[in-house]
Tab-separated table of C-alpha atoms and ligand atoms in Angstrom:
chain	number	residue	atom	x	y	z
A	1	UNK	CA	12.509	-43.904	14.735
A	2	UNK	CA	9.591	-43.599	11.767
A	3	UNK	CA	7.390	-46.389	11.775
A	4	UNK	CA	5.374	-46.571	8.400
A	5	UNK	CA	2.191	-46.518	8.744
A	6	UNK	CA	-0.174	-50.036	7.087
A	7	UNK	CA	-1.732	-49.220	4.146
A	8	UNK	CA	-5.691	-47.666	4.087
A	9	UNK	CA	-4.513	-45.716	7.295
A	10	UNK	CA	-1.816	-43.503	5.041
A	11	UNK	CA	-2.351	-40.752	6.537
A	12	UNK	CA	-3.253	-41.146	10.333
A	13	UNK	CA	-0.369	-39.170	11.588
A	14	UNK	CA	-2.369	-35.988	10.792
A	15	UNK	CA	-4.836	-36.847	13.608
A	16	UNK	CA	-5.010	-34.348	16.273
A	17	UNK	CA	-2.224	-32.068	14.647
A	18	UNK	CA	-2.376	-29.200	13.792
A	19	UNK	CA	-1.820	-28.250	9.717
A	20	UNK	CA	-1.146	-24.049	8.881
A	21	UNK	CA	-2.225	-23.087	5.926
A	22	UNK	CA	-1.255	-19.530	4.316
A	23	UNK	CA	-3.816	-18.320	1.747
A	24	UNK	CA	-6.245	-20.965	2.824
A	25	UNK	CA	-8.973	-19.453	2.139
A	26	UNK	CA	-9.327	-20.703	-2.310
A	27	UNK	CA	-7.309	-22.771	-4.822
A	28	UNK	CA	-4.753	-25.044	-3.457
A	29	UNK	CA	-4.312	-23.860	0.150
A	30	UNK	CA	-8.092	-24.550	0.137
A	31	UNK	CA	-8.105	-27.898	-0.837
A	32	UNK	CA	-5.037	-29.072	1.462
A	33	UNK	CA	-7.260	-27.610	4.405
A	34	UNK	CA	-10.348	-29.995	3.229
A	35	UNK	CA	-7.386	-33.013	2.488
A	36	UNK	CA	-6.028	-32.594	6.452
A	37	UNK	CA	-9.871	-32.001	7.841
A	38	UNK	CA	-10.611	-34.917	6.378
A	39	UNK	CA	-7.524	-36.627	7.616
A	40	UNK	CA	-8.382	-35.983	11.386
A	41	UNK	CA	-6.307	-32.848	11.695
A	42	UNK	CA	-6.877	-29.257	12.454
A	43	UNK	CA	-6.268	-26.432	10.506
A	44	UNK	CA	-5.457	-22.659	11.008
A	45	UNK	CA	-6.425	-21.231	7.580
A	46	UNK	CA	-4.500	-17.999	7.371
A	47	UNK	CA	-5.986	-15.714	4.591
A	48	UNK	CA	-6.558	-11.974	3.387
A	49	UNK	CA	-9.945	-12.627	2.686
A	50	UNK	CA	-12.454	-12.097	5.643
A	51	UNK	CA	-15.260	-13.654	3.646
A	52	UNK	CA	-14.546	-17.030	2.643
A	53	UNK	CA	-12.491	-17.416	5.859
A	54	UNK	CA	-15.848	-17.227	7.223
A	55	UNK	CA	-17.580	-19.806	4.843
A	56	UNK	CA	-14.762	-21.804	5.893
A	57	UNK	CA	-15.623	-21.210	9.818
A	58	UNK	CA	-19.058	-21.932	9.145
A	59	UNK	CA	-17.974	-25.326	7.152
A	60	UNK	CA	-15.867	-26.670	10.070
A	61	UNK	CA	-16.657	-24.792	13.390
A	62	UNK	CA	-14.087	-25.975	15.687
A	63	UNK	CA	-11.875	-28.150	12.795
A	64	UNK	CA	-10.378	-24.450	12.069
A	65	UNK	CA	-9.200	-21.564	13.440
A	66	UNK	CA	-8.847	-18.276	10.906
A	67	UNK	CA	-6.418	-15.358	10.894
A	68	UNK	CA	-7.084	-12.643	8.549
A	69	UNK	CA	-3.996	-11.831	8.007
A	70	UNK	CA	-1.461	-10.057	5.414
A	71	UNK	CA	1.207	-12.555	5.657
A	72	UNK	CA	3.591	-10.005	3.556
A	73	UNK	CA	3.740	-8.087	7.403
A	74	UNK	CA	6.029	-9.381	9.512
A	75	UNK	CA	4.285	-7.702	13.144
A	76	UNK	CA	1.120	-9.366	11.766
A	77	UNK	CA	2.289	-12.558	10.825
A	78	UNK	CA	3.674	-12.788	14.960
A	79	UNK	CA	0.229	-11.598	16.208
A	80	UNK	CA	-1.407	-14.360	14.122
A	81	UNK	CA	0.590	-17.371	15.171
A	82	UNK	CA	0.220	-15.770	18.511
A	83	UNK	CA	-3.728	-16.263	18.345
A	84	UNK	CA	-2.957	-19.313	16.628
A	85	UNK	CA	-1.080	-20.753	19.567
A	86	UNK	CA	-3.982	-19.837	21.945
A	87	UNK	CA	-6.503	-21.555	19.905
A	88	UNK	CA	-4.624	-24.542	19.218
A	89	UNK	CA	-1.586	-25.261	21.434
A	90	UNK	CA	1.068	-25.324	18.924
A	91	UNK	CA	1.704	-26.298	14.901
A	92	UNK	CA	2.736	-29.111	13.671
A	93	UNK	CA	2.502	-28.620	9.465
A	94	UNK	CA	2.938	-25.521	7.604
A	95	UNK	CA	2.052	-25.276	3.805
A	96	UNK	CA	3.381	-21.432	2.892
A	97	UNK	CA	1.343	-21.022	-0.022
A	98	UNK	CA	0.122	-17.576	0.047
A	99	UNK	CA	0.902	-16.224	-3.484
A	100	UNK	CA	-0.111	-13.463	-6.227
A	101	UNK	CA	0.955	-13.126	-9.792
A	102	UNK	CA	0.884	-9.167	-9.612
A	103	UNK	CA	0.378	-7.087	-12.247
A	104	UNK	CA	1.492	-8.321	-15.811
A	105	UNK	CA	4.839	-5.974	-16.301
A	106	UNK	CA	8.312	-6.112	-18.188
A	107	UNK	CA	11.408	-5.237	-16.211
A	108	UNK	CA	11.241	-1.812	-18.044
A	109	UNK	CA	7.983	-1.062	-16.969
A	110	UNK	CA	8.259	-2.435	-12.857
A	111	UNK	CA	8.018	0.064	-10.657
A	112	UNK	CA	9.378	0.000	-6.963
A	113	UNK	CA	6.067	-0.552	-5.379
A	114	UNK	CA	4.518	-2.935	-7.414
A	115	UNK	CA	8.195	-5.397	-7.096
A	116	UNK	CA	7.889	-5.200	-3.612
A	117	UNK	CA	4.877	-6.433	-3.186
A	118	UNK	CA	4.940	-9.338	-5.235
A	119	UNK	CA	8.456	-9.861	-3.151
A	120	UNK	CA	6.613	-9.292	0.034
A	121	UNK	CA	3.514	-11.385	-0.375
A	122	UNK	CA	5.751	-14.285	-2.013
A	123	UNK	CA	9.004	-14.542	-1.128
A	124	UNK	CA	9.472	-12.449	2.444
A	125	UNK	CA	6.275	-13.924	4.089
A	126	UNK	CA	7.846	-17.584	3.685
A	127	UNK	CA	10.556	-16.273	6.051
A	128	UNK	CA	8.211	-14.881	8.031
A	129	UNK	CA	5.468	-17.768	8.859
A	130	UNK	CA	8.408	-20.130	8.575
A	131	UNK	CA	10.434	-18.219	11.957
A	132	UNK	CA	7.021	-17.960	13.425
A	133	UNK	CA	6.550	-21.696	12.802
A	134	UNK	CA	10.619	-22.806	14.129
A	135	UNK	CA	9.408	-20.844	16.954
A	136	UNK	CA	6.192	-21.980	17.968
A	137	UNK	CA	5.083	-25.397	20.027
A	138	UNK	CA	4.305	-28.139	18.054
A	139	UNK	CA	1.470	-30.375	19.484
A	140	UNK	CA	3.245	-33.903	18.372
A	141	UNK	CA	6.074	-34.974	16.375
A	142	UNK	CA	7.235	-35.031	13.142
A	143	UNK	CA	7.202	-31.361	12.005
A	144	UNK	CA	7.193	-30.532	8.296
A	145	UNK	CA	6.500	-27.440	6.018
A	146	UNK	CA	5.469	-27.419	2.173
A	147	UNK	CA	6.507	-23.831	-0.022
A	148	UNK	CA	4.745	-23.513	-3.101
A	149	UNK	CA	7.262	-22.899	-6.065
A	150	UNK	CA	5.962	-22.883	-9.651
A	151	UNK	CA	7.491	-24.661	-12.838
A	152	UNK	CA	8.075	-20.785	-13.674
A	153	UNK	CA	11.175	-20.999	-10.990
A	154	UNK	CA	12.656	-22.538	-14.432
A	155	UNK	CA	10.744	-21.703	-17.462
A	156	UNK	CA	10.552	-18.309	-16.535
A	157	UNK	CA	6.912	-17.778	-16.422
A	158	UNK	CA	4.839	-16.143	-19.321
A	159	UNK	CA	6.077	-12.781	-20.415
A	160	UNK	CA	5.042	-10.105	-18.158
A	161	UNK	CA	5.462	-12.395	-14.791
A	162	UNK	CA	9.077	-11.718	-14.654
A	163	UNK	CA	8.639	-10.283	-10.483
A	164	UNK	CA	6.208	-13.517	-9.939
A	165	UNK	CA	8.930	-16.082	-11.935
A	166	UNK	CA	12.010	-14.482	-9.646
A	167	UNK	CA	10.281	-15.091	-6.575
A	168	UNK	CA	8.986	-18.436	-7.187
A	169	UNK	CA	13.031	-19.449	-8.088
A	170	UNK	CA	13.841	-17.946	-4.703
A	171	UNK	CA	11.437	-20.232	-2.889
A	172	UNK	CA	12.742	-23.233	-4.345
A	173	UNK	CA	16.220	-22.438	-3.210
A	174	UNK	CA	15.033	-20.991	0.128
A	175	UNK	CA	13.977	-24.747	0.592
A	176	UNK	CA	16.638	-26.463	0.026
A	177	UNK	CA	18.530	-24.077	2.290
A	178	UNK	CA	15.455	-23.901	5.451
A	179	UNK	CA	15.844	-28.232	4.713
A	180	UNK	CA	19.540	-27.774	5.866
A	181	UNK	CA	18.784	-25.446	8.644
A	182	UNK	CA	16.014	-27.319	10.472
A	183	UNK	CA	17.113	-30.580	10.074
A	184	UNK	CA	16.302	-32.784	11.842
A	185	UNK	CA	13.982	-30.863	13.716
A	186	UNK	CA	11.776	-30.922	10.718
A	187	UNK	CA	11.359	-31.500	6.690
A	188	UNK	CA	11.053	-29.128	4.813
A	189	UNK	CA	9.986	-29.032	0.653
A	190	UNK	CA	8.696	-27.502	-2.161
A	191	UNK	CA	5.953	-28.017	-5.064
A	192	UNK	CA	6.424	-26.531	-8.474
A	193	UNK	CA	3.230	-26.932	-9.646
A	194	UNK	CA	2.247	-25.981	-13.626
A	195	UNK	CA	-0.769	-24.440	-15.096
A	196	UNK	CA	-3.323	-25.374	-12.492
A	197	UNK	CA	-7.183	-24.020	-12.441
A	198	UNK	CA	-7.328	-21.708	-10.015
A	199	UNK	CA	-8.701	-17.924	-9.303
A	200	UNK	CA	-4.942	-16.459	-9.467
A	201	UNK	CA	-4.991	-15.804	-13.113
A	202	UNK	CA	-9.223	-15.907	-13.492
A	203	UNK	CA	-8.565	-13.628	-15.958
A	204	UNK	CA	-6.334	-15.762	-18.385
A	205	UNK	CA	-8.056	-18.921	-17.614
A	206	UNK	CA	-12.018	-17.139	-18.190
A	207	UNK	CA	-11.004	-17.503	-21.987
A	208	UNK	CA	-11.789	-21.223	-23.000
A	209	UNK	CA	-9.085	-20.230	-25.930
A	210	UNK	CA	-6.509	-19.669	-23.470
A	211	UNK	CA	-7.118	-23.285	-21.607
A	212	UNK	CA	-6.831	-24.749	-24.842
A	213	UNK	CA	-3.709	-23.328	-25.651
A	214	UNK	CA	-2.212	-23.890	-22.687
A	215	UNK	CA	-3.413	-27.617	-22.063
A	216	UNK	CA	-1.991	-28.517	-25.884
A	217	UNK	CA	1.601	-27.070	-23.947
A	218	UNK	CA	1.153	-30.137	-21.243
A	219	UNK	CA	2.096	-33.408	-22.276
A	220	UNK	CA	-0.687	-34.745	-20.031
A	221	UNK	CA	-2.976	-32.456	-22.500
A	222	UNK	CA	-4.934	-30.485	-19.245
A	223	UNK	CA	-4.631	-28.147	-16.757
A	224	UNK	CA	-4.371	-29.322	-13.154
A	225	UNK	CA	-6.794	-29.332	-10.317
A	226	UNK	CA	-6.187	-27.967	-6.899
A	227	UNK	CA	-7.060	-30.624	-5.605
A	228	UNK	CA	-4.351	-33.041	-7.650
A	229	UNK	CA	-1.552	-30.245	-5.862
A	230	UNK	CA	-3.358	-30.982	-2.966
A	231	UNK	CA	-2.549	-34.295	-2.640
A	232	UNK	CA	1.038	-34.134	-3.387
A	233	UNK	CA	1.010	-31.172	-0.494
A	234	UNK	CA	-0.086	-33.476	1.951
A	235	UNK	CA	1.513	-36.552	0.936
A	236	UNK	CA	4.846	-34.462	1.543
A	237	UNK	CA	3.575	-33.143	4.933
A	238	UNK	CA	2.535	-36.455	5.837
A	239	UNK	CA	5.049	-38.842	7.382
A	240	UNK	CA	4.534	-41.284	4.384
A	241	UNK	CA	7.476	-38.750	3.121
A	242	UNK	CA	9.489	-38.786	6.151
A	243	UNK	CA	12.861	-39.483	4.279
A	244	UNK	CA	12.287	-36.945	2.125
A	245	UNK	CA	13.550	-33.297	2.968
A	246	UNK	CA	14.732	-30.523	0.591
A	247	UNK	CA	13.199	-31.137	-2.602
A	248	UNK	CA	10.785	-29.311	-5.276
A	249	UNK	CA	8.285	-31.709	-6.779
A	250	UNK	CA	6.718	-31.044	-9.507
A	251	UNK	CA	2.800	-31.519	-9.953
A	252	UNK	CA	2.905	-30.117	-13.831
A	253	UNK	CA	1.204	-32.955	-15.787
A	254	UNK	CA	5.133	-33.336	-17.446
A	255	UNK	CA	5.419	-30.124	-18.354
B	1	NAD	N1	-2.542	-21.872	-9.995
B	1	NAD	C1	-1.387	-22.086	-10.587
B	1	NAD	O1	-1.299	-22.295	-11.820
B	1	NAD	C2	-0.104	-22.127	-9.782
B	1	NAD	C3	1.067	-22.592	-10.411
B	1	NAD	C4	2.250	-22.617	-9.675
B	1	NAD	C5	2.275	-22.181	-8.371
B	1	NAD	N2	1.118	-21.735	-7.788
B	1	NAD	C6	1.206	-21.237	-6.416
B	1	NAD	O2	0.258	-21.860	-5.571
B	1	NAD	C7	-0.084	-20.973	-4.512
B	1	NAD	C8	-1.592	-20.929	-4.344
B	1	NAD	O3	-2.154	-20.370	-5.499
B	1	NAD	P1	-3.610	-20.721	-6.054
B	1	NAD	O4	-3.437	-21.110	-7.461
B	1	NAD	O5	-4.320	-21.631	-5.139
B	1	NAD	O6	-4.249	-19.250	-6.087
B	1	NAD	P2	-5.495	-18.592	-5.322
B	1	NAD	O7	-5.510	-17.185	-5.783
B	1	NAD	O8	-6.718	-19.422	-5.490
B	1	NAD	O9	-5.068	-18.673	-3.786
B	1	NAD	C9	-4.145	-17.796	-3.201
B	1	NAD	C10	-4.653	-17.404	-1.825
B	1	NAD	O10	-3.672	-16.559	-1.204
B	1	NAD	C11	-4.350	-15.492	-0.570
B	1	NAD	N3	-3.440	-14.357	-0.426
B	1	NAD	C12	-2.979	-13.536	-1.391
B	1	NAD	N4	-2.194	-12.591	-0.871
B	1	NAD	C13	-2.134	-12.814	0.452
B	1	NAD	C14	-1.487	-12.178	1.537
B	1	NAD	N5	-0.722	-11.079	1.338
B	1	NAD	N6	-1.646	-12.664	2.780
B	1	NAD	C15	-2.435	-13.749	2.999
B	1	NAD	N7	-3.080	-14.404	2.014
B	1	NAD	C16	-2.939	-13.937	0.752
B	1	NAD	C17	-5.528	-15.195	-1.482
B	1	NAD	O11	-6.547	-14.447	-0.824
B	1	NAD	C18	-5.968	-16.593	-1.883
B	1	NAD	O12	-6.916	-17.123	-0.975
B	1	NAD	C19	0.553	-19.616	-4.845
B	1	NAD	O13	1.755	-19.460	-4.118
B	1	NAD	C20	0.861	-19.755	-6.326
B	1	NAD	O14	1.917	-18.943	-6.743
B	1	NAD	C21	-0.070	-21.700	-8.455
């Protein structure tokens, strides 16, 4: 039976447990780790990029453990949550947020390689980390996982993302269906955030033009912080949500 936890303590059931994080290493997946360090728990950041896997290392020594790892490959995803394991003992929370854009291309244009790897890194690795999760030892109860969707799942995306768009629509009805099939072993749900500042379209967002036109599309009139998904990540990890189970929120200042 869930007992709620008193208020100024909301988030004490991450203490000790252990919190995966795909594409840890920037943006969103960055700030949950911070959010779950700072909430007692530990965190295997999981990331392509050597470097600021390291900063992170260096940040919290023995708080994390880093894979650098292509989560897109299945034999690699195994070998991580192997060392994972050994480091740690088990995993309790999973936030699959590893993600790209890809390369801005019409479905006339999309060739074969570049539409499977926007597939791979987005939609295949949340089958992968999510088996290698179901299979793994947790470390304490309660287990949960987080996918990041995208309001694009239903707008569509701008024109050009149409690979990105498709994929982020098949996560948010991948977690309705992993909800089904791991309850009540554990929760599972999504986040569809909007237009939020981050490094995976640096590009688009390095023109202040750009932010303006986009914020003036929000009703909230900005773009959203990392941080602000953050929150809602681990607010839906945590067992403050522990009722909740297949659903995609949406952290898109009402767009
Ligand atoms: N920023 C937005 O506006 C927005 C909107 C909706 C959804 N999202 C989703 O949120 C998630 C996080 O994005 P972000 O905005 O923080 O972007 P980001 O680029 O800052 O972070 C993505 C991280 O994933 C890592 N990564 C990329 N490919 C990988 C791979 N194959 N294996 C392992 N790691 C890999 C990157 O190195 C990076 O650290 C993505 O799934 C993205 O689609 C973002």
């Amino acid at each position: 039976m869930h007992q709620s936890q008193p208020s100024g303590q909301a988030y004490e059931s991450f203490r000790d447990k252990v919190v995966l994080v795909t594409g840890g290493a920037s943006g969103i997946g960055r700030a949950v780790v911070d959010k779950a360090i700072g909430y007692g728990a530990k965190a295997a950041v999981w990331d392509v990029n050597a470097e600021r896997l390291a900063e992170c290392r260096a940040l919290y020594g023995e708080k994390v453990h880093t894979e650098v790892v292509n989560v897109a490959d299945r034999e690699a995803v195994d070998a991580a949550m192997a060392g994972t394991i050994k480091a740690f003992g088990g995993v309790d929370h999973l936030l699959n947020n590893a993600g790209i854009i890809g390369q801005r291309m019409t479905v006339e244009d999309m060739n074969e390689l570049e539409l499977d790897r926007v597939l791979s890194v987005n939609l295949k690795s949340a089958f992968y980390v999510s088996s290698a999760f179901i299979r793994a030892p947790a470390t304490g109860e309660n287990r949960s996982v987080v996918n990041l969707s995208s309001i694009a799942a239903r707008t569509g995306g701008m024109v050009g993302n149409i690979a990105y768009a498709t994929t982020k629509g098949a996560i948010a009805s991948f977690t309705v269906a992993l909800a089904k099939e791991l309850a009540p072993k554990a929760r599972v749900n999504a986040l569809a955030p909007g237009v939020i500042n981050t490094e995976i379209q640096k590009d688009v967002f390095a023109d202040p033009a750009n932010i303006e036109a986009m914020a003036n599309l929000i009703p909230l009139k900005r773009l959203g912080t990392a941080d602000e998904v953050a929150d809602a990540a681990i607010w839906l990890l945590s067992d403050q949500a522990s009722y909740i189970t297949g659903v995609v929120v949406d952290v898109s200042g009402g767009r």
